[in-house]
Amino acid sequence: MNILMVLTSHDTLGSTGRKTGFWLEEFAAPYYVFEDAGAQLTLASPLGGQPPLDPKSDEADAQTDATRRFKADGQAQAALAQTMLLSDVKAASFDAVFYPGGHGPLWDLAEDTGQNPASSAPAAQALLARIQSS
């Protein structure tokens, strides 16, 4: 199975000036579920490169087995640091598209800007999923 994980490139929480981005657990847990199941993973974001991490998701009380595993996994960290430019993604190349949560996606992934794989993936041929905890 070939899975596209789409992460945010947005790093500011509205007009508050506070930093935001993707939520580490909401990326790391599914990442390892997919990887351990043998899926081929591709990471992408609207601006490409390193997506911003919500600093609150990196605090000690937010750590889980999956986040600790990620922090010890140089290969996964390197993949995250080099996400593909979302506009270069061909949605038809993937069996599933997954959107990890956090506050950042509410700004750059919540609306269809024409580069969203969900808008071009044939509904009958691709599985779409996202995580957004409250």
N, CA and C of each residue as an Amber inpcrd file, in Angstrom:
protein
   402
   0.8390000  -1.1750000   0.0000000   0.0000000   0.0000000   0.0000000
   0.8880000   1.2440000   0.0000000   0.5200000   2.1990000  -0.7920000
   1.2560000   3.4520000  -0.9370000   0.4090000   4.5600000  -0.2990000
   0.9180000   5.1540000   0.7920000   0.1560000   6.1400000   1.5580000
   0.8430000   7.4950000   1.5200000   0.0570000   8.5260000   1.2360000
   0.5180000   9.9030000   1.2830000   0.0860000  10.5050000   2.6090000
   1.0320000  11.0510000   3.3710000   0.7210000  11.7770000   4.5990000
   0.9450000  13.2600000   4.3110000  -0.1170000  14.0540000   4.4530000
  -0.0660000  15.4850000   4.1470000  -0.0160000  16.2700000   5.4520000
   1.0790000  17.0040000   5.6370000   1.2700000  17.8070000   6.8420000
   1.1200000  19.2850000   6.5330000   0.8550000  20.0580000   7.5580000
   0.7030000  21.5000000   7.4280000   2.0470000  22.1930000   7.2080000
   1.9940000  23.3700000   6.6520000   3.1600000  24.2670000   6.5960000
   2.8910000  25.5310000   7.4100000   1.7180000  25.6150000   8.0240000
   1.3150000  26.8230000   8.7500000   1.8560000  26.7890000  10.1790000
   2.4880000  27.8850000  10.6090000   3.1650000  27.8700000  11.9060000
   2.7080000  28.9020000  12.9240000   1.6570000  29.6600000  12.6400000
   1.2050000  30.6950000  13.5720000  -0.2670000  30.4920000  13.9100000
  -0.5900000  30.5200000  15.1970000  -1.9510000  30.2910000  15.6690000
  -2.7760000  31.5690000  15.5140000  -3.3980000  31.7070000  14.3440000
  -4.2180000  32.8780000  14.0520000  -3.4320000  34.1660000  14.2020000
  -4.0310000  35.1330000  14.8780000  -3.3620000  36.4140000  15.0870000
  -2.7420000  36.5130000  16.4740000  -2.6050000  35.3740000  17.1560000
  -2.0720000  35.3680000  18.5270000  -0.5610000  35.5420000  18.5690000
   0.1100000  35.2060000  17.4710000   1.5620000  35.2350000  17.4570000
   2.1760000  33.9720000  18.0420000   1.3610000  33.0790000  18.6000000
   1.8730000  31.8230000  19.1710000   2.1710000  30.8260000  18.0510000
   3.1590000  29.9950000  18.2780000   3.5560000  28.9880000  17.2990000
   2.5840000  27.8140000  17.3110000   2.3970000  27.2250000  16.1560000
   1.5760000  26.0300000  16.0070000   2.1510000  25.2160000  14.8590000
   1.4330000  24.2180000  14.4250000   1.8730000  23.3420000  13.3390000
   1.1280000  22.0320000  13.4320000   1.8190000  20.9290000  13.1130000
   1.1900000  19.6180000  13.2500000   1.4120000  19.1250000  14.6810000
   0.5540000  18.2080000  15.1260000   0.6550000  17.6310000  16.4690000
   1.4660000  16.3460000  16.3550000   2.5490000  16.2700000  17.1250000
   3.5090000  15.1770000  16.9790000   2.8690000  13.7980000  17.1220000
   2.0730000  13.5650000  18.1450000   1.4440000  12.2540000  18.3560000
   0.5170000  11.8900000  17.1980000  -0.1620000  12.8880000  16.6460000
  -1.1050000  12.6290000  15.5590000  -0.3970000  12.3430000  14.2380000
   0.8940000  12.6120000  14.1990000   1.7310000  12.1950000  13.0730000
   2.4180000  10.8670000  13.3940000   3.0770000  10.8010000  14.5420000
   3.9300000   9.6510000  14.8610000   3.1550000   8.3460000  15.0030000
   2.0280000   8.3650000  15.6940000   1.2830000   7.1150000  15.9140000
   0.8390000   6.4810000  14.5970000   0.1520000   7.2130000  13.7090000
  -0.2280000   6.5790000  12.4420000   0.9760000   6.2610000  11.5550000
   1.9990000   7.0930000  11.6090000   3.2060000   6.8440000  10.8130000
   3.7320000   5.4360000  11.0990000   3.8310000   5.0890000  12.3690000
   4.3690000   3.7680000  12.7140000   3.3670000   2.6450000  12.5000000
   2.0930000   2.9210000  12.6330000   1.0940000   1.8980000  12.2790000
   1.2420000   1.5550000  10.8070000   1.3410000   2.5820000   9.9660000
   1.4900000   2.3580000   8.5270000   2.8170000   1.6810000   8.2080000
   3.9010000   2.2090000   8.7580000   5.2250000   1.6540000   8.4710000
   5.3260000   0.2010000   8.9300000   4.8470000  -0.0850000  10.1340000
   4.9270000  -1.4480000  10.6650000   4.0740000  -2.4280000   9.8710000
   3.0610000  -1.9280000   9.1840000   2.2060000  -2.7610000   8.3400000
   2.7970000  -2.9550000   6.9430000   3.9540000  -2.3210000   6.6910000
   4.6240000  -2.4930000   5.4090000   4.2450000  -1.4850000   4.3440000
   3.5290000  -0.4380000   4.7140000   3.1350000   0.5740000   3.7300000
   4.3380000   1.4020000   3.2890000   4.2760000   1.8640000   2.0490000
   5.2560000   2.8190000   1.5360000   4.7020000   4.1990000   1.8480000
   5.4780000   5.0100000   2.5630000   4.9980000   6.3220000   2.9970000
   5.6770000   7.4400000   2.2290000   4.8840000   8.4290000   1.8470000
   5.3820000   9.6570000   1.2420000   4.8290000  10.8050000   2.0710000
   5.7010000  11.7240000   2.4720000   5.2860000  12.8790000   3.2570000
   5.3020000  14.1090000   2.3660000   4.2640000  14.9280000   2.4830000
   4.1720000  16.1500000   1.6780000   3.5830000  17.2640000   2.5330000
   3.8530000  18.5060000   2.1280000   3.2910000  19.6790000   2.7900000
   3.1800000  20.7990000   1.7530000   2.3290000  21.7850000   2.0060000
   2.1320000  22.8400000   1.0130000   3.4140000  23.5490000   0.5790000
   4.3480000  23.7690000   1.4990000   5.5890000  24.4570000   1.1500000
   6.7730000  23.5070000   0.9610000   6.5680000  22.2190000   1.2040000
   7.6710000  21.2670000   1.1290000   8.6520000  21.4920000   2.2740000
   9.5940000  20.5960000   2.4210000  10.5900000  20.7380000   3.4770000
  10.0320000  20.4040000   4.8500000  10.6700000  20.9420000   5.8830000
  10.3120000  20.6460000   7.2720000   9.0040000  21.3360000   7.6650000
   7.9760000  20.5580000   7.9830000   6.7370000  21.1910000   8.4570000
   6.9110000  21.6420000   9.9080000   6.1950000  22.6910000  10.3130000
   6.3290000  23.1730000  11.6840000   5.6350000  22.2440000  12.6800000
   6.3060000  22.0040000  13.7810000   5.7740000  21.1870000  14.8690000
   5.1430000  22.1050000  15.9010000   3.9300000  21.7930000  16.3230000
   3.3140000  22.5600000  17.4040000   4.1420000  22.3160000  18.6620000
   4.7380000  23.3570000  19.2410000   5.6260000  23.1540000  20.3920000
   4.9300000  22.5200000  21.5900000   3.6430000  22.7180000  21.7400000
   2.9210000  22.0950000  22.8550000   2.8980000  20.5790000  22.7090000
   2.9390000  20.0870000  21.4850000   2.9080000  18.6370000  21.2750000
   4.2500000  17.9930000  21.5710000   5.2560000  18.8110000  21.8070000
   6.5910000  18.3060000  22.1100000   6.9230000  18.4300000  23.6010000
   5.9570000  18.8920000  24.3930000   6.1700000  19.0140000  25.8300000
   6.1580000  17.6330000  26.4820000   6.7750000  17.5360000  27.6450000
   6.9600000  16.2510000  28.3310000   5.6400000  15.5110000  28.5520000
   4.5740000  16.2220000  28.9280000   3.3100000  15.5450000  29.2220000
   2.5680000  15.0720000  27.9730000   3.0380000  15.4270000  26.7960000
   2.4010000  15.0030000  25.5450000   3.1250000  13.8260000  24.8960000
   4.1660000  13.3230000  25.5350000   4.9620000  12.2550000  24.9320000
   4.3000000  10.8920000  25.1110000   4.4360000  10.0580000  24.0850000
   3.8850000   8.7030000  24.0760000   4.9580000   7.7650000  23.5430000
   4.6580000   6.4930000  23.5090000   5.6160000   5.5390000  22.9330000
   5.9310000   5.9150000  21.4830000   4.9090000   6.3410000  20.7340000
   5.1230000   6.6770000  19.3230000   5.9990000   7.9150000  19.1720000
   5.8030000   8.9350000  20.0050000   6.6240000  10.1450000  19.8830000
   8.0590000   9.8720000  20.3040000   8.2200000   9.0470000  21.3280000
   9.5890000   8.6780000  21.7410000  10.2650000   7.8450000  20.6550000
   9.5250000   6.9680000  20.0280000  10.0790000   6.1790000  18.9250000
  10.5170000   7.0990000  17.7860000   9.6780000   8.0810000  17.4660000
  10.0150000   9.0110000  16.3950000  11.2950000   9.7820000  16.7220000
  11.4190000  10.2380000  17.9440000  12.5910000  11.0240000  18.3320000
  13.8830000  10.2130000  18.2620000  13.7660000   8.8930000  18.3260000
  14.9350000   8.0240000  18.2380000  15.1550000   7.4930000  16.8190000
  14.3090000   7.8770000  15.8870000  14.3210000   7.3290000  14.5250000
  14.8610000   8.3730000  13.5390000  16.1440000   8.3200000  13.2770000
  16.7740000   9.2730000  12.3740000  16.2150000   9.2320000  10.9710000
  15.8510000   8.0540000  10.5010000  15.2980000   7.9260000   9.1470000
  13.9430000   8.6250000   9.0410000  13.0990000   8.4630000  10.0340000
  11.7930000   9.1280000  10.0210000  11.9640000  10.6390000  10.1450000
  12.8920000  11.0690000  10.9770000  13.1350000  12.5090000  11.1250000
  13.6430000  13.1120000   9.8230000  14.4940000  12.3820000   9.1170000
  15.0100000  12.8690000   7.8310000  13.8840000  12.9710000   6.8070000
  12.9790000  11.9840000   6.7970000  11.8400000  12.0310000   5.8690000
  10.9500000  13.2360000   6.1750000  10.7250000  13.5040000   7.4560000
   9.9030000  14.6440000   7.8390000  10.5650000  15.9670000   7.4510000
  11.8650000  16.0310000   7.5490000  12.5940000  17.2680000   7.2210000
  12.5810000  17.5700000   5.7280000  12.2170000  16.5750000   4.9110000
  12.2740000  16.7350000   3.4550000  10.9420000  16.3870000   2.8030000
   9.8400000  16.9200000   3.3390000   8.5450000  16.6040000   2.7270000
   8.5040000  17.1290000   1.2950000   7.7630000  16.4200000   0.4710000
   7.5590000  16.8450000  -0.9140000   6.7050000  18.1010000  -0.9470000
   6.8550000  18.8600000  -1.9820000   5.9750000  19.9960000  -2.2280000
   4.6120000  19.4280000  -2.6340000   3.5830000  19.8000000  -1.9270000
   2.2590000  19.2260000  -2.1490000   1.7770000  19.3930000  -3.5900000
   2.1060000  20.5000000  -4.2120000   1.6640000  20.7250000  -5.5960000
   2.3280000  19.7740000  -6.5900000   3.4000000  19.0960000  -6.1780000
   4.0740000  18.1200000  -7.0440000   3.5200000  16.7090000  -6.8940000
   2.6030000  16.5200000  -5.9650000   2.0480000  15.1920000  -5.6730000
   0.9970000  14.8180000  -6.7080000   1.0620000  13.5930000  -7.1630000
   0.0560000  13.0190000  -8.0700000  -0.8180000  12.0920000  -7.2380000
  -1.9980000  12.5580000  -6.8620000  -2.8690000  11.8170000  -5.9560000
  -3.1790000  10.4100000  -6.4560000  -3.2700000  10.2360000  -7.7470000
  -3.6010000   8.9210000  -8.3050000  -2.5270000   7.8790000  -8.0230000
  -1.3490000   8.3100000  -7.5780000  -0.2570000   7.3860000  -7.2730000
  -0.3990000   6.7360000  -5.9050000  -1.4130000   7.1260000  -5.1370000
  -1.5390000   6.6580000  -3.7620000  -2.8290000   5.8880000  -3.5420000
  -2.7410000   4.9140000  -2.6420000  -3.9110000   4.1270000  -2.2600000
  -4.7030000   4.8220000  -1.1580000  -4.0240000   5.6690000  -0.3910000
  -4.6670000   6.3720000   0.7260000  -3.9630000   7.7040000   0.9490000
  -4.7330000   8.6670000   1.4550000  -4.2040000   9.9810000   1.8230000
  -4.5920000  10.2010000   3.2770000  -3.6000000  10.5550000   4.1010000
  -3.8250000  10.7400000   5.5340000  -3.3610000  12.1230000   5.9550000
  -4.1670000  12.8040000   6.7470000  -3.8600000  14.1490000   7.2250000
  -3.6870000  14.1430000   8.7370000  -2.4550000  14.1870000   9.2590000
  -2.2780000  14.3150000  10.7050000  -2.8340000  15.6530000  11.1810000
  -3.3000000  15.6880000  12.4160000  -3.9270000  16.8820000  12.9500000
  -2.9620000  17.8730000  13.5680000  -3.5430000  18.7880000  14.2870000
  -2.8650000  19.9270000  14.8720000  -3.6620000  21.1570000  14.4990000
  -3.2250000  22.3170000  14.9700000  -3.9430000  23.5440000  14.6230000
  -3.5340000  24.0920000  13.2570000  -2.3060000  23.8620000  12.8370000
  -1.8260000  24.3760000  11.5570000  -2.6990000  24.0060000  10.3740000
  -3.1660000  22.7480000  10.2740000  -3.9840000  22.3660000   9.1250000
  -5.2740000  23.1690000   8.9840000  -5.7160000  23.7920000  10.0790000
  -6.9350000  24.5960000  10.0010000  -6.7530000  25.8140000   9.1100000
  -5.5090000  26.2040000   8.8680000  -5.2450000  27.3690000   8.0230000
  -4.8860000  26.9830000   6.5890000  -3.9860000  26.0250000   6.4160000
  -3.5310000  25.7750000   5.0430000  -4.0500000  24.4940000   4.4110000
  -4.7430000  23.6630000   5.1680000  -5.2520000  22.4240000   4.5740000
  -6.7680000  22.2880000   4.6730000  -7.4180000  23.1730000   5.4110000
  -8.8640000  23.0470000   5.6170000  -9.6750000  23.4050000   4.3830000
  -9.1420000  24.2690000   3.5470000  -9.8670000  24.6730000   2.3460000
  -9.1210000  24.1790000   1.1180000  -9.8640000  23.8600000   0.0900000
  -9.2680000  23.3720000  -1.1440000  -8.6460000  24.5250000  -1.9150000
  -7.3350000  24.4720000  -2.0690000  -6.6230000  25.5160000  -2.8060000
  -6.2040000  25.0240000  -4.1850000  -6.7190000  23.8700000  -4.5610000
  -6.3550000  23.3140000  -5.8550000  -5.1640000  22.3830000  -5.7890000
  -4.4380000  22.3830000  -4.6720000  -3.2950000  21.4710000  -4.5490000
  -3.5850000  20.3610000  -3.5520000  -4.8060000  20.2830000  -3.0730000
  -5.1870000  19.2950000  -2.0810000  -5.4460000  17.9480000  -2.7560000
  -4.6990000  16.9060000  -2.3800000  -4.9070000  15.5920000  -2.9990000
  -6.3170000  15.0620000  -2.8100000  -6.9690000  15.4510000  -1.7340000
  -8.3330000  14.9760000  -1.4980000  -9.2850000  15.4390000  -2.5880000
  -8.9990000  16.5660000  -3.2030000  -9.8950000  17.0710000  -4.2410000
  -9.6630000  16.4000000  -5.5850000  -8.5200000  15.7560000  -5.7480000
  -8.2440000  15.1350000  -7.0370000  -8.1880000  13.6140000  -6.9750000
  -8.2300000  13.0500000  -5.7670000  -8.2310000  11.5930000  -5.6530000
  -9.6360000  11.0720000  -5.9340000  -9.7600000  10.1460000  -6.8650000
 -11.0870000   9.5960000  -7.1430000 -11.6570000   8.9500000  -5.8820000
 -12.8300000   9.3750000  -5.4650000 -13.4300000   8.9170000  -4.2170000
 -13.5390000   7.4010000  -4.1480000 -13.7920000   6.7480000  -5.2580000
 -13.9560000   5.3010000  -5.2520000 -12.6250000   4.5600000  -5.2100000
 -11.5300000   5.2650000  -5.4200000 -10.2410000   4.5830000  -5.5220000
  -9.2720000   4.9080000  -4.3960000  -9.5310000   5.9130000  -3.5840000
  -8.5950000   6.2870000  -2.5410000  -9.2940000   6.4270000  -1.2080000
  -8.6100000   6.0280000  -0.1730000  -9.0910000   6.1830000   1.1870000
  -8.5260000   7.4740000   1.7460000  -9.3760000   8.3230000   2.2940000
  -8.9400000   9.5840000   2.8790000  -9.2070000   9.5300000   4.3780000
  -8.2710000  10.0430000   5.1770000  -8.4550000  10.0710000   6.6300000
  -7.6980000  11.2400000   7.2170000  -8.1880000  11.7050000   8.3620000
  -7.4660000  12.7470000   9.0920000  -7.6790000  12.5210000  10.5800000
  -6.7690000  13.0500000  11.3820000  -6.8990000  13.0080000  12.8340000
  -6.8900000  14.4390000  13.3270000  -7.8480000  14.7680000  14.1520000
  -7.8750000  16.0770000  14.8030000  -8.4430000  15.8290000  16.1980000
  -7.5690000  15.8410000  17.2010000  -8.0630000  15.6370000  18.5620000
  -8.5760000  16.9440000  19.1200000  -9.4110000  16.8380000  20.1120000
  -9.9780000  18.0630000  20.6970000  -9.1800000  18.5220000  21.8940000
